[in-house]
PDB file of C-alpha atoms in Angstrom:
ATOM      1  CA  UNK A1147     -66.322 -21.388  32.656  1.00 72.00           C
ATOM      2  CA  UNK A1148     -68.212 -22.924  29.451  1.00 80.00           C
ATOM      3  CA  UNK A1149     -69.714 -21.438  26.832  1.00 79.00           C
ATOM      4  CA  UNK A1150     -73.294 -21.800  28.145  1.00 85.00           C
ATOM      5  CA  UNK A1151     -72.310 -20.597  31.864  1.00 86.00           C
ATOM      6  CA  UNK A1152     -70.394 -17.707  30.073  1.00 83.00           C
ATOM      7  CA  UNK A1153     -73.338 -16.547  27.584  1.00 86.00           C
ATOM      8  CA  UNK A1154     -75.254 -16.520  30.620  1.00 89.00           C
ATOM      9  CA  UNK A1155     -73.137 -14.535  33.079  1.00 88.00           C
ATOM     10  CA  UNK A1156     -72.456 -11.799  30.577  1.00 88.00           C
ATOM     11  CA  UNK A1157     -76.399 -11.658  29.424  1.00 88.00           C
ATOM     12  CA  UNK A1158     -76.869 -10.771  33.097  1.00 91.00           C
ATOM     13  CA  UNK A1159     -74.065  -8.015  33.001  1.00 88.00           C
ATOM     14  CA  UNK A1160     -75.349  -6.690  29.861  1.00 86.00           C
ATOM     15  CA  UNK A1161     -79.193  -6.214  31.381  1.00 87.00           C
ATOM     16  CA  UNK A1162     -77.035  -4.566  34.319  1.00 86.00           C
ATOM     17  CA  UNK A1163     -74.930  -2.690  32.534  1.00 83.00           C
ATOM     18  CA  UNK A1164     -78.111  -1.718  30.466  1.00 81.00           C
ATOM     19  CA  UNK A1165     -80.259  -0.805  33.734  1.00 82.00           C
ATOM     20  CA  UNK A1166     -76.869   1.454  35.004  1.00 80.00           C
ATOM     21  CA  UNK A1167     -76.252   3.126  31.341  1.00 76.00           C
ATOM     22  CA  UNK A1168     -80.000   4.164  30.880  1.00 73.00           C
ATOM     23  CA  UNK A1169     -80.711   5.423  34.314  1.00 72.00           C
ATOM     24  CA  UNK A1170     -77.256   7.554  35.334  1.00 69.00           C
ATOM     25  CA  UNK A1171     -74.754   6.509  32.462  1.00 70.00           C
ATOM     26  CA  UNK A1172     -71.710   4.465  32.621  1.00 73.00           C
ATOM     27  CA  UNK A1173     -73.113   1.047  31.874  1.00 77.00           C
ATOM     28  CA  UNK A1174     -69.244   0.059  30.275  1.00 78.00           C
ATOM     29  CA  UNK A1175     -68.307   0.288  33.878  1.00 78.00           C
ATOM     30  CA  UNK A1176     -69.912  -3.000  34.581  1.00 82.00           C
ATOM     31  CA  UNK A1177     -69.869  -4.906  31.135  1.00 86.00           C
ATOM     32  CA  UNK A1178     -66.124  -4.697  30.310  1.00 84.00           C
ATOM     33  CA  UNK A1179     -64.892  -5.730  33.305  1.00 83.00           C
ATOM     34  CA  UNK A1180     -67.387  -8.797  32.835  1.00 87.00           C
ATOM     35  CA  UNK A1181     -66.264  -9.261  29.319  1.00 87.00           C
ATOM     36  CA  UNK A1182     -62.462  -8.989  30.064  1.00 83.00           C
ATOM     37  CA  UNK A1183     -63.186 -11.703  32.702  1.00 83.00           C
ATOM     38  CA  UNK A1184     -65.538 -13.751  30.645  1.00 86.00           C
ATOM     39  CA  UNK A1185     -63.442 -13.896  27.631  1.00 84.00           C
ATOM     40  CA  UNK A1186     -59.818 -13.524  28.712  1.00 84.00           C
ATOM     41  CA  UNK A1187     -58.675 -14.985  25.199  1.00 86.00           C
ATOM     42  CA  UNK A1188     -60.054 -12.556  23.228  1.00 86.00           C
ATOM     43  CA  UNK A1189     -58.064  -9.484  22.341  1.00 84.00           C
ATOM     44  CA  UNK A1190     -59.288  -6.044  23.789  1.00 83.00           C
ATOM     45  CA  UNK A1191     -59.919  -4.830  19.909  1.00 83.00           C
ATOM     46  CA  UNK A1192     -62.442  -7.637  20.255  1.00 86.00           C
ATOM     47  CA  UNK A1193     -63.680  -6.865  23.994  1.00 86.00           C
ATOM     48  CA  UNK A1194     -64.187  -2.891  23.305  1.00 84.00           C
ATOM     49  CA  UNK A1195     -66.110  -3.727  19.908  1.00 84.00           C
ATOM     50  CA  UNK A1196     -68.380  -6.284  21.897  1.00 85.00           C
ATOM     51  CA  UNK A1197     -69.260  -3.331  24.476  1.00 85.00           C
ATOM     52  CA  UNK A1198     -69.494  -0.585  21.959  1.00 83.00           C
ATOM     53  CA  UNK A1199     -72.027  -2.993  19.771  1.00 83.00           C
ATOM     54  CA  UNK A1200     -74.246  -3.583  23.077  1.00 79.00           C
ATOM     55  CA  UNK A1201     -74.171   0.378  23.941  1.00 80.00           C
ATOM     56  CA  UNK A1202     -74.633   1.043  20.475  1.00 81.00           C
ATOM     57  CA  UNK A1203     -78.468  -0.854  20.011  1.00 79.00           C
ATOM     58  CA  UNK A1204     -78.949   0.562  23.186  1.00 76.00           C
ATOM     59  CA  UNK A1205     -78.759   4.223  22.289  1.00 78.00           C
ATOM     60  CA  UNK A1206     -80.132   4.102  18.982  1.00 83.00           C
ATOM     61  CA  UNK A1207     -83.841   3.555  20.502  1.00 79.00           C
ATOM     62  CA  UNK A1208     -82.956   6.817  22.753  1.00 78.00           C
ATOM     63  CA  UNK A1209     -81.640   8.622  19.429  1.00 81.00           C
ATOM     64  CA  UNK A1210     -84.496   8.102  17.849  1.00 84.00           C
ATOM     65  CA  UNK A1211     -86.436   9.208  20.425  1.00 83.00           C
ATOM     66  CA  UNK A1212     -84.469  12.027  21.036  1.00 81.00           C
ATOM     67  CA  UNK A1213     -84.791  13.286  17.621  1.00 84.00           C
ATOM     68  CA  UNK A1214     -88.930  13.003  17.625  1.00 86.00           C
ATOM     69  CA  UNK A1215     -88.547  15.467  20.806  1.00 86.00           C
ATOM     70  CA  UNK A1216     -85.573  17.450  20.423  1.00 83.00           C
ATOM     71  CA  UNK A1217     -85.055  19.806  16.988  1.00 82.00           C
ATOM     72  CA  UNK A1218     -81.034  18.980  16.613  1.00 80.00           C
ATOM     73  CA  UNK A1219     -78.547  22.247  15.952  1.00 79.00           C
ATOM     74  CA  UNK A1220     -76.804  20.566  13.058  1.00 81.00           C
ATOM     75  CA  UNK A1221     -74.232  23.387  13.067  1.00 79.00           C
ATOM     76  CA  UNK A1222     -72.947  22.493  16.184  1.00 78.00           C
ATOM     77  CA  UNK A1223     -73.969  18.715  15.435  1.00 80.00           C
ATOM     78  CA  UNK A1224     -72.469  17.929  12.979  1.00 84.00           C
ATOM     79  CA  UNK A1225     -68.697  19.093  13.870  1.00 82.00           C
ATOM     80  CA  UNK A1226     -68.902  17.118  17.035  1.00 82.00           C
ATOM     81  CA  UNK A1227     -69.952  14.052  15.217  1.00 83.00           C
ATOM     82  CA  UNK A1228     -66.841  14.180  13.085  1.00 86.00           C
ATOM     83  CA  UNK A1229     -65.200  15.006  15.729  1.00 85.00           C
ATOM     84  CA  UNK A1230     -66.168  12.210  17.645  1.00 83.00           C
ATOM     85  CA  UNK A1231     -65.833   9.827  14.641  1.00 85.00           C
ATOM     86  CA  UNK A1232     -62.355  10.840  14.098  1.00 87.00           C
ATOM     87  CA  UNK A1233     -60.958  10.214  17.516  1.00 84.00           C
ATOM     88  CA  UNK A1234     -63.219   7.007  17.850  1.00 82.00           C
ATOM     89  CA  UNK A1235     -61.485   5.923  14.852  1.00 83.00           C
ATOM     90  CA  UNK A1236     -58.210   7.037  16.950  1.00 85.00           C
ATOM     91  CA  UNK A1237     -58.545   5.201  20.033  1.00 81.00           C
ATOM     92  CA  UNK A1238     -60.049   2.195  18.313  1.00 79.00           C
ATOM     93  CA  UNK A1239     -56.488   1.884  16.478  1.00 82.00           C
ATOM     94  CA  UNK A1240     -54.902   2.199  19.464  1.00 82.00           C
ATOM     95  CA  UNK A1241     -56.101  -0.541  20.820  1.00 80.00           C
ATOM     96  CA  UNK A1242     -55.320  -2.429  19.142  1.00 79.00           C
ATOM     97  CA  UNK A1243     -51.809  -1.563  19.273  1.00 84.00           C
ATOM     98  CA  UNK A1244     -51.186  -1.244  22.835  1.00 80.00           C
ATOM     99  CA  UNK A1245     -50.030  -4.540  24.250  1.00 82.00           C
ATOM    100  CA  UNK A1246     -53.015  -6.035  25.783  1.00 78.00           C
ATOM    101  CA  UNK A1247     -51.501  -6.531  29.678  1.00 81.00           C
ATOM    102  CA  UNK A1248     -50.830  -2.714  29.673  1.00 85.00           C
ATOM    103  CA  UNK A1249     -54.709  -2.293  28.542  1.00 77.00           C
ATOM    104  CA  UNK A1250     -56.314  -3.685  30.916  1.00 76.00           C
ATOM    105  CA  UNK A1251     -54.087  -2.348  33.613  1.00 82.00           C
ATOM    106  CA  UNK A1252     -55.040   1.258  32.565  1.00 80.00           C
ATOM    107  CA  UNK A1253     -58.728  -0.231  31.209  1.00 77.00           C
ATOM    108  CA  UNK A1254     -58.424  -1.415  35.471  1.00 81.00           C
ATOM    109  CA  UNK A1255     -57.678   2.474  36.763  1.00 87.00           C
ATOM    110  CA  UNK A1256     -59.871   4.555  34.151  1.00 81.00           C
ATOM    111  CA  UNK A1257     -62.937   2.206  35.574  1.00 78.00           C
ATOM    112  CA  UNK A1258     -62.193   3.023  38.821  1.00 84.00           C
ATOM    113  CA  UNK A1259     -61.421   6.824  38.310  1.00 85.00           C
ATOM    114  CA  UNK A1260     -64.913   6.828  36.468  1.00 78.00           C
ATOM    115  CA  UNK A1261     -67.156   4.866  38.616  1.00 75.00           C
ATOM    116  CA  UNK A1262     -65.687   7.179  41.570  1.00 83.00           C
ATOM    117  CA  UNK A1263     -66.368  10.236  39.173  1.00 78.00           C
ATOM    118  CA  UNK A1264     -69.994   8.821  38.501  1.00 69.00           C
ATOM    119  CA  UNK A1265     -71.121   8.068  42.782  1.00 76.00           C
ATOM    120  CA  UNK A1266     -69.535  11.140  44.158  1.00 79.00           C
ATOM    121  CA  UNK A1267     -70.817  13.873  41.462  1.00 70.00           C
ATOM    122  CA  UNK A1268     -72.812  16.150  43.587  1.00 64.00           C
ATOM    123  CA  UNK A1269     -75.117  17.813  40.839  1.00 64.00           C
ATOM    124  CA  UNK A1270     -76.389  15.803  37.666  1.00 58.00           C
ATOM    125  CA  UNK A1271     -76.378  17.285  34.575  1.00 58.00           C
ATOM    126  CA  UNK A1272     -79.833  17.483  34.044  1.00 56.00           C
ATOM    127  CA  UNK A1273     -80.062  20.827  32.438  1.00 57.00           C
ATOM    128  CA  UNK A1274     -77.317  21.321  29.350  1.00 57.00           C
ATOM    129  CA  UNK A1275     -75.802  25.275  28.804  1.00 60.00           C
ATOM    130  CA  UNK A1276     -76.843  26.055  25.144  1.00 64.00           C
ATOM    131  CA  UNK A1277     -74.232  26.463  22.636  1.00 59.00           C
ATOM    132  CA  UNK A1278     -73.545  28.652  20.304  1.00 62.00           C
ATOM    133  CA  UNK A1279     -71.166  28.582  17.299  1.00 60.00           C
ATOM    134  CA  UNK A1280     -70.346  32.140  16.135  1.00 65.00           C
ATOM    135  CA  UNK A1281     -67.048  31.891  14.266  1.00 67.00           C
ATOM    136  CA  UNK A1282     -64.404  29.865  12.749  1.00 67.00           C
ATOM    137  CA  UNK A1283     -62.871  29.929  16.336  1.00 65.00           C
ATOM    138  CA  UNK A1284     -66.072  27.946  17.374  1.00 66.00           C
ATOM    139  CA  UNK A1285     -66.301  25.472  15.140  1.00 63.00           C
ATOM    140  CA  UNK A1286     -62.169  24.091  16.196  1.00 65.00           C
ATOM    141  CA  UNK A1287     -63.022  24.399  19.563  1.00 64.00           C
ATOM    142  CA  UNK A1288     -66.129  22.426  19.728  1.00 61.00           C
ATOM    143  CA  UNK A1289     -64.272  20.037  16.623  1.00 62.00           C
ATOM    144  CA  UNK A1290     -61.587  19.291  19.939  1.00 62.00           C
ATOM    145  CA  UNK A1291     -63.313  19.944  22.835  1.00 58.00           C
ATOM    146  CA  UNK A1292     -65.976  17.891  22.465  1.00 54.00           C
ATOM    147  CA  UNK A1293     -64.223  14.415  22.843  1.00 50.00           C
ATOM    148  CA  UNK A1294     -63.412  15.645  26.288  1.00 47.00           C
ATOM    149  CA  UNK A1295     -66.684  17.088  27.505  1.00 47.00           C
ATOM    150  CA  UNK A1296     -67.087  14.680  30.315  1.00 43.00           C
ATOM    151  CA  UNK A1297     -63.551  15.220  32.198  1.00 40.00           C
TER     152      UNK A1297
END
């Protein structure tokens, strides 16, 4: 595949994956598989930072229009950002150590496991529970619960 045939392909995945992610989630589920395929040189450092830049400029438009709507709990914000920055951080390292061929093998069954997740969940989550943080209890829950929120 050239270059130009390659830019094209994954522009197309991208307004897909774009489409998916801002109508039910889970646009990664189509754009890394399209990536991995479009640029099999690359290393998967390179192919996770390519997704997480396009879902990236995609969310900030719907944080910012979250925020004009929403008034933002910063007590329980701001532990789950850290939170989430740490094992971001984390997994992002761990990428890069993980021998590539091993990646995309599990990369291969955790798309799977969460596309199947995402078409046969019977009840959206349109309505979220409200959270409270009352003590220092709280706070380490939500600090290491919160990466896993969507198992």
């Amino acid at each position: 595949m050239s270059f130009d045939q390659a830019l094209i392909v994954l522009g197309f995945f991208a307004f897909c994956g774009g489409l998916i992610d801002a109508a039910v989630g889970g646009g990664g589920l189509v754009q890394i598989p399209a990536l991995l395929h479009a640029l099999p040189q690359q290393s998967l450092a390179t192919i996770f930072g390519t997704n997480k830049l396009a879902v990236l400029a995609g969310n900030l438009s719907s944080i910012f229009r979250y925020l004009k709507r929403i008034k933002i709990v910063w007590r329980l914000m701001l532990p789950t950002m850290l939170s989430a920055f740490l094992f971001a951080f984390i997994g992002a390292a761990s990428v890069s150590i993980v021998p590539k061929q091993l990646m995309e093998f599990v990369v291969f069954f955790i798309l799977i496991a969460m596309a199947i997740y995402t078409f046969t969940e019977k009840k959206p989550r349109l309505i979220q529970p409200k959270y409270t943080l009352r003590n220092k209890r709280d706070y380490i829950g939500n600090f290491f619960w919160r990466p896993y929120w969507f198992l």
